[in-house]
XYZ file of C-alpha atoms in Angstrom:
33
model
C 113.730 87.558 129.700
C 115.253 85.409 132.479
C 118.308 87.037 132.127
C 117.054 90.243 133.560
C 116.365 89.000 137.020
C 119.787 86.922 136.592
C 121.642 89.751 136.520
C 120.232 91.699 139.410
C 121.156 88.785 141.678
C 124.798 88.119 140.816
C 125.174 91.332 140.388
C 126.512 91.730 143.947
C 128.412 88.627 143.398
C 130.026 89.628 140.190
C 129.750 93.373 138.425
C 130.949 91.374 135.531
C 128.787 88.499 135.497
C 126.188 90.534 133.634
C 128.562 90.697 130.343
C 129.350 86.660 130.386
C 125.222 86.185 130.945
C 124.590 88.508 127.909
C 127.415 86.941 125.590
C 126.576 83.398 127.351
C 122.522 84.265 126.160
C 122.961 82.344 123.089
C 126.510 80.587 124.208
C 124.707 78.660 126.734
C 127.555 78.142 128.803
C 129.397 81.340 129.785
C 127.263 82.085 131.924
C 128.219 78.573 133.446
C 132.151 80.135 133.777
């Protein structure tokens, strides 16, 4: 759910950010790297 607007704003910042958030989902803490 949060993720979705997440990804739309570091998108710009990193194309591959997206991927780490999804994996990171229930990681909690990729999305950190």
């Amino acid at each position: 759910a949060y993720i979705g607007p997440s990804v739309t704003t570091y998108s710009h910042l990193n194309p591959g950010y997206r991927i780490f958030t999804i994996d990171g989902n229930y990681s909690g803490g990729s999305y950190w790297v």
